[in-house]
Short mmCIF file of C-alpha atoms in Angstrom, two decimals:
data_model
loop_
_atom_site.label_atom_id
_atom_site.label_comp_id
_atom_site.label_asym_id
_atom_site.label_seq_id
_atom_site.Cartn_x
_atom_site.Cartn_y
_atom_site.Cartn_z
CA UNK Q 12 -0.13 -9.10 -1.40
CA UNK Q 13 0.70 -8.45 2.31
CA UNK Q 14 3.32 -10.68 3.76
CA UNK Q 15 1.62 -12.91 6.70
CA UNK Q 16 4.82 -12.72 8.98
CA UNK Q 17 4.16 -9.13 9.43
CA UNK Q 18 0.13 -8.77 9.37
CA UNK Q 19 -0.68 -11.29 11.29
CA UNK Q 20 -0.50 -9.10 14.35
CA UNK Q 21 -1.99 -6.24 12.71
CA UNK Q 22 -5.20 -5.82 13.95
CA UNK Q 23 -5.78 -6.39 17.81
CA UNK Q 24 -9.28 -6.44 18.18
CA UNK Q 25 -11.92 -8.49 16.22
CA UNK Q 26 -14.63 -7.26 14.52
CA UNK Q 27 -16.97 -9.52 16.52
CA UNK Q 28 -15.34 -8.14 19.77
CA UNK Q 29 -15.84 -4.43 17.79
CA UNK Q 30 -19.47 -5.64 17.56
CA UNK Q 31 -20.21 -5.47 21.43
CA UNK Q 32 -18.35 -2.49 22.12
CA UNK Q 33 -19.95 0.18 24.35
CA UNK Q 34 -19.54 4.11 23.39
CA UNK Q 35 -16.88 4.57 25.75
CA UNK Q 36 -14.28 2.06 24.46
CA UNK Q 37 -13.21 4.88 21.47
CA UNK Q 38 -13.18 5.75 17.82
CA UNK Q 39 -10.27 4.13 16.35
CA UNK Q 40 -11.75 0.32 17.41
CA UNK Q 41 -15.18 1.69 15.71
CA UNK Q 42 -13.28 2.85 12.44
CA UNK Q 43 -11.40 -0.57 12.00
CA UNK Q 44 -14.75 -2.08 12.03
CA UNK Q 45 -16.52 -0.02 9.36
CA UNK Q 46 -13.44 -0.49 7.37
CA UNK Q 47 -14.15 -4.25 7.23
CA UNK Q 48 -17.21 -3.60 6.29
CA UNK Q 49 -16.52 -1.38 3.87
CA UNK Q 50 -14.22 -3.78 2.29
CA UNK Q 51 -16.64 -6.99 2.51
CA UNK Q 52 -19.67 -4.95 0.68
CA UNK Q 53 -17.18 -4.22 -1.89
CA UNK Q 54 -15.97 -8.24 -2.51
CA UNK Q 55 -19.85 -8.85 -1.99
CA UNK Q 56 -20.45 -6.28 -4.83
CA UNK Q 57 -17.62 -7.41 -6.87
CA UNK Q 58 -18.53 -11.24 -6.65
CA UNK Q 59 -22.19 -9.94 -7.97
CA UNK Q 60 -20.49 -8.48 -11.10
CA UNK Q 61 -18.56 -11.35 -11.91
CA UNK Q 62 -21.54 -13.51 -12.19
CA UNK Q 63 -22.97 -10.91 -14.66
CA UNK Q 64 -19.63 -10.95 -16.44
CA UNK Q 65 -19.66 -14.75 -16.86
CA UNK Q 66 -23.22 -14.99 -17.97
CA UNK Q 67 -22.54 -12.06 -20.96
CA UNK Q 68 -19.51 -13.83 -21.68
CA UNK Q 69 -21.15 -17.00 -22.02
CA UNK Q 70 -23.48 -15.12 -24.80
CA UNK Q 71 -20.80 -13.40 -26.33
CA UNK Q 72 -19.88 -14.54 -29.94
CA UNK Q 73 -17.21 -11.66 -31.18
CA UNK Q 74 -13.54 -12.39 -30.11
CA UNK Q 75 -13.53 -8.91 -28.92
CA UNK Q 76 -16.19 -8.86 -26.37
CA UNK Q 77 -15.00 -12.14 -25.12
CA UNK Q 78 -11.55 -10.74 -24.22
CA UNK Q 79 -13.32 -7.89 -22.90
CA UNK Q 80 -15.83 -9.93 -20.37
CA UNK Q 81 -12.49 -12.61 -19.52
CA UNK Q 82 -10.38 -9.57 -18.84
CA UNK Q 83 -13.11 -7.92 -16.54
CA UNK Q 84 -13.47 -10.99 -14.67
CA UNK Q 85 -9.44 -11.73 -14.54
CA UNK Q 86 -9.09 -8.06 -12.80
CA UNK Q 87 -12.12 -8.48 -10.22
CA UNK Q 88 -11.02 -11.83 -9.32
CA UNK Q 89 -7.53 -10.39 -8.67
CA UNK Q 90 -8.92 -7.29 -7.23
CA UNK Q 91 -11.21 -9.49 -4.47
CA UNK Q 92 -8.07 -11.38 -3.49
CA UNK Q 93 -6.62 -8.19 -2.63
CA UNK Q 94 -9.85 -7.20 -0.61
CA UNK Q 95 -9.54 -10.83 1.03
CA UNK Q 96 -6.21 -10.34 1.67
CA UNK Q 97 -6.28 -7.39 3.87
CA UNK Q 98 -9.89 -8.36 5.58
CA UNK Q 99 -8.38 -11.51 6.55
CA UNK Q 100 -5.01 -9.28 8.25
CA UNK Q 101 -7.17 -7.42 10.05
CA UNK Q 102 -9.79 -9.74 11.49
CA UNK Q 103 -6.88 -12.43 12.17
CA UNK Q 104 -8.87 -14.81 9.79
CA UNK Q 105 -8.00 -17.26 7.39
CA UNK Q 106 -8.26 -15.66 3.73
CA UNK Q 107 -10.56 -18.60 2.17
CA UNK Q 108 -10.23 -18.24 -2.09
CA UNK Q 109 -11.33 -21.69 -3.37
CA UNK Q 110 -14.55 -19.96 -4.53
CA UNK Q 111 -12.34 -17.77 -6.77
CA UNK Q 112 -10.46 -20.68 -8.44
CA UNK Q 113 -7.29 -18.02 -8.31
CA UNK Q 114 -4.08 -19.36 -9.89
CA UNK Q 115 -1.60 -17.17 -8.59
CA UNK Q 116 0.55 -18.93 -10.94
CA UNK Q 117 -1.60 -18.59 -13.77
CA UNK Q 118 -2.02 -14.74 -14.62
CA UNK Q 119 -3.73 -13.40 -17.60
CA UNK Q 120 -2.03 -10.82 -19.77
CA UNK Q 121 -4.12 -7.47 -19.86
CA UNK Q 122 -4.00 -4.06 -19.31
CA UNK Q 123 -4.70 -3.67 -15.88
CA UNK Q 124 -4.75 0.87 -15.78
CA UNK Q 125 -6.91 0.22 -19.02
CA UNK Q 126 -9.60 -2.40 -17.52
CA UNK Q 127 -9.46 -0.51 -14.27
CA UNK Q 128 -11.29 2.68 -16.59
CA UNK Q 129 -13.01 0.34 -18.27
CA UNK Q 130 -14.73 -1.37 -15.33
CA UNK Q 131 -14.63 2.25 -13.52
CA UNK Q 132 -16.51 3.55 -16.83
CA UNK Q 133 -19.62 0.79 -16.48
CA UNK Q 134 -20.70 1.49 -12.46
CA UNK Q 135 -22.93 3.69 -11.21
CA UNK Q 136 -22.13 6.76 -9.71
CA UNK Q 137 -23.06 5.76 -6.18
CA UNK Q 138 -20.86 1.96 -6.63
CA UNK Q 139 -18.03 4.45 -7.80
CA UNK Q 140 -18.12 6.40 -4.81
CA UNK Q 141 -18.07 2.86 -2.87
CA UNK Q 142 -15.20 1.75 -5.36
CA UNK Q 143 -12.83 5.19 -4.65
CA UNK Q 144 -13.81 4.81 -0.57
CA UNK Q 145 -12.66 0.81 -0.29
CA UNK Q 146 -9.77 1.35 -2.88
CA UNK Q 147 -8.70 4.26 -0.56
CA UNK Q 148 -9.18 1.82 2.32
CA UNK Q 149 -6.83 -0.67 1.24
CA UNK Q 150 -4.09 1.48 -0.58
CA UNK Q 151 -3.47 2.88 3.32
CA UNK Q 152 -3.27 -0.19 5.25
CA UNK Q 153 -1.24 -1.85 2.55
CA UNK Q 154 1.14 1.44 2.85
CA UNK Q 155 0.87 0.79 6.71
CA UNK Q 156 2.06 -2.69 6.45
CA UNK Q 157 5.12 -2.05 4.05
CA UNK Q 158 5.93 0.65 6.44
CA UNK Q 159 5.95 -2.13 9.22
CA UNK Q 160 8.19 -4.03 6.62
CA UNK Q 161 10.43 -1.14 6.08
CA UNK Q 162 11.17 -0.85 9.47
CA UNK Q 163 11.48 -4.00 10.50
CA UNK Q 164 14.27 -4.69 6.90
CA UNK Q 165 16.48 -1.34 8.45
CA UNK Q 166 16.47 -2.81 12.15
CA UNK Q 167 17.77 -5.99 10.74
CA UNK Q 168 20.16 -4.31 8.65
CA UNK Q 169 21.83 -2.07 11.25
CA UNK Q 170 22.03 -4.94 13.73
CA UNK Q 171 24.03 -7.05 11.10
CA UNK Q 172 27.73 -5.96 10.51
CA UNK Q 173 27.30 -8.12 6.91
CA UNK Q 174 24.30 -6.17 6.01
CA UNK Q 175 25.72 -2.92 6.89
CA UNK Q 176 28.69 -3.64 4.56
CA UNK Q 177 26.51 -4.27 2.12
CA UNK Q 178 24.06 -1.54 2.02
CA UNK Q 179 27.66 0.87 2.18
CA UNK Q 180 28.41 -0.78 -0.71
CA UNK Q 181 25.17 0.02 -2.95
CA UNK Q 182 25.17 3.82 -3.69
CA UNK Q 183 21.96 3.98 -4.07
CA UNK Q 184 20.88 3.13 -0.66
CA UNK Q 185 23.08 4.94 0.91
CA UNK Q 186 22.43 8.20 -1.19
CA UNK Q 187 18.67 7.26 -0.17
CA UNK Q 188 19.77 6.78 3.21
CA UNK Q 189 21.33 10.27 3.45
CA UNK Q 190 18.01 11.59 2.02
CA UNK Q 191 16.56 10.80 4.48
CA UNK Q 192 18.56 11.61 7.39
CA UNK Q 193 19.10 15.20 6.21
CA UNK Q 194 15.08 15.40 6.20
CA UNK Q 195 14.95 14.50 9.77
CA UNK Q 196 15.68 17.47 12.08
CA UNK Q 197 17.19 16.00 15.10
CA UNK Q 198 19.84 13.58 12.54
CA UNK Q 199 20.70 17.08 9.90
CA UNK Q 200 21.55 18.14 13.59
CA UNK Q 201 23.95 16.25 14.56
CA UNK Q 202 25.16 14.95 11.48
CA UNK Q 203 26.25 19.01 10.72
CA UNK Q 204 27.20 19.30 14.23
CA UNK Q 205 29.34 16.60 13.72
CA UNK Q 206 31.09 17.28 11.06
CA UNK Q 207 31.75 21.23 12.57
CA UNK Q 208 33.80 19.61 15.25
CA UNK Q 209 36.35 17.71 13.17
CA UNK Q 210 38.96 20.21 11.88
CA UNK Q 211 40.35 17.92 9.33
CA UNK Q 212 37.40 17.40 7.56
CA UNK Q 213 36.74 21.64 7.11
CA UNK Q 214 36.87 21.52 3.14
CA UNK Q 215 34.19 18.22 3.54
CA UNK Q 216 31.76 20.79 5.75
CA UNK Q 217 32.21 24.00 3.77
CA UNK Q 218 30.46 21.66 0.96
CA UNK Q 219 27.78 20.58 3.29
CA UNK Q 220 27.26 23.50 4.88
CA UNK Q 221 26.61 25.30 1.21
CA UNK Q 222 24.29 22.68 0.30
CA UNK Q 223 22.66 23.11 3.97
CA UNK Q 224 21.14 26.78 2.94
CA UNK Q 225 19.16 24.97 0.72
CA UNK Q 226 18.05 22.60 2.90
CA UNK Q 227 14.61 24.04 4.54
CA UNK Q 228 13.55 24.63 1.33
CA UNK Q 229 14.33 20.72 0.10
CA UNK Q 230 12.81 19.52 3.15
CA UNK Q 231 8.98 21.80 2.18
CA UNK Q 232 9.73 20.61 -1.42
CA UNK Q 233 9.85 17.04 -0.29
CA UNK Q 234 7.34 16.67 2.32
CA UNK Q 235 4.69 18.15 -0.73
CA UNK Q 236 5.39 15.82 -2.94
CA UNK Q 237 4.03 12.96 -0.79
CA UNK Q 238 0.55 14.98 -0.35
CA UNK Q 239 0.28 13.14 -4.55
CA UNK Q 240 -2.22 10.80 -4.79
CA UNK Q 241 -1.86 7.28 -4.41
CA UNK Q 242 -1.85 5.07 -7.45
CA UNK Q 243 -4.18 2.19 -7.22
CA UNK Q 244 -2.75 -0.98 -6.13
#
C-alpha cells in the first residue's frame, strides 16, 4: 500500500477536470486519465469475477475446490484494494472498501505467485492483455511513489546530525550509499578529484583509482540490470 502522507499530492489534476480538457492543454493530463480508467475497468472486471467465484464456491463440495475458489477470491479482493489504492492517490479521492469486507488484519495464507498463474491461467486472452496493461500501470506509479519516499527518507537523513551518525554506522547503507555515488558522474567526479588533492591519503587513491578503470564498465553493467522486468506487486 502507498503511504497517504506522500500521495496525497500526487496527482494535480482530476479526472473530472481531465474530462473537459481541450486538445491544447497536452498529453501527459490525457494519459493520467486513461490510466484511471484503465485501472477502474480492471476493479470493475475483477469485482465481476468474484461474484462468479462466490457462486462456484457456494456449489463446491470437495475441500480442494473450495480452497481453490476462497483463495481466488482472497487474492482479487487484495488485488482490488491495491487498484483502489492508487485510483484513489491519483484522483485525490477517498479509497471507499466496505463493499470488500477487507480485514487488513485478517490475511489468508496462500500462495500468492501460484494463484496469480492460476487466476492468469482461467482469463481470456483479451482480459489478459487488460490484466498485464493495468498491472503495468500500477507497478510504475507505486515505483514513482517509493521513489518520492526515498527521497524524501535521504533529505531527512542528511539534515539530521543523529541520523547521519547512524546511517555511518550501518555498513550496509553506506556501502549502498557509495554505490551509488560512484554511479553518478558529477559525485565519481569529485569524490576522485577529491581524494587526488590530499597527499596523505595517496595509498587510499591508488586503491580507488585501480578500482576506477573498472568503473565505466560497472556503471553499463548496472544501469542494464534495471531494464529486468518488474515483479508483480
Amino acid at each position: 500500500m502507498t503511504d497517504e502522507n506522500f500521495v496525497e499530492n500526487a496527482s494535480e489534476e482530476k479526472p473530472e477536470e481531465i474530462c473537459g480538457t481541450d486538445a491544447e492543454q497536452g498529453q501527459d493530463e490525457d494519459y493520467e486519465y486513461d490510466d484511471v480508467e484503465v485501472l477502474q475497468a480492471t476493479v470493475d472486471r475483477k469485482l465481476g469475477e468474484i461474484a462468479d467465484l462466490r457462486s462456484k464456491l457456494a456449489r463446491a463440495r470437495s475441500e480442494a475446490n473450495k480452497k481453490k475458489y476462497g483463495d481466488l477470491i482472497d487474492f482479487l479482493i487484495s488485488d482490488i484494494v491495491g487498484y483502489r489504492t492508487v485510483i484513489s492517490d491519483l484522483t485525490d479521492t477517498e479509497c471507499d472498501l466496505t463493499d470488500l469486507e477487507y480485514d487488513p488484519d485478517n490475511i489468508s495464507d496462500y500462495d500468492s505467485e501460484e494463484v496469480y498463474e492460476e487466476y492468469l491461467a482461467g482469463l481470456t486472452e483479451k482480459d489478459r492483455d487488460s490484466e498485464t496493461l493495468a498491472d503495468s500501470i500500477r507497478n510504475d506509479y507505486c515505483d514513482d511513489v517509493l521513489e518520492d519516499v526515498f527521497y524524501a527518507v535521504g533529505m531527512k537523513i542528511l539534515s539530521s546530525e543523529d541520523l547521519l551518525d547512524a546511517v555511518a554506522d550501518c555498513e550496509f547503507v553506506v556501502t549502498e550509499l557509495g554505490r551509488a555515488a560512484v554511479m553518478e558522474d558529477s559525485l565519481y567526479d569529485l569524490i576522485f578529484s577529491d581524494a587526488e588533492d590530499e597527499d596523505e591519503e595517496e595509498e587510499t587513491y591508488e586503491a580507488l583509482g585501480k578500482k576506477s578503470k573498472k568503473k565505466k564498465a560497472c556503471k553499463k553493467k548496472g544501469k542494464k540490470s534495471k531494464k529486468k522486468g518488474k515483479k508483480k506487486k
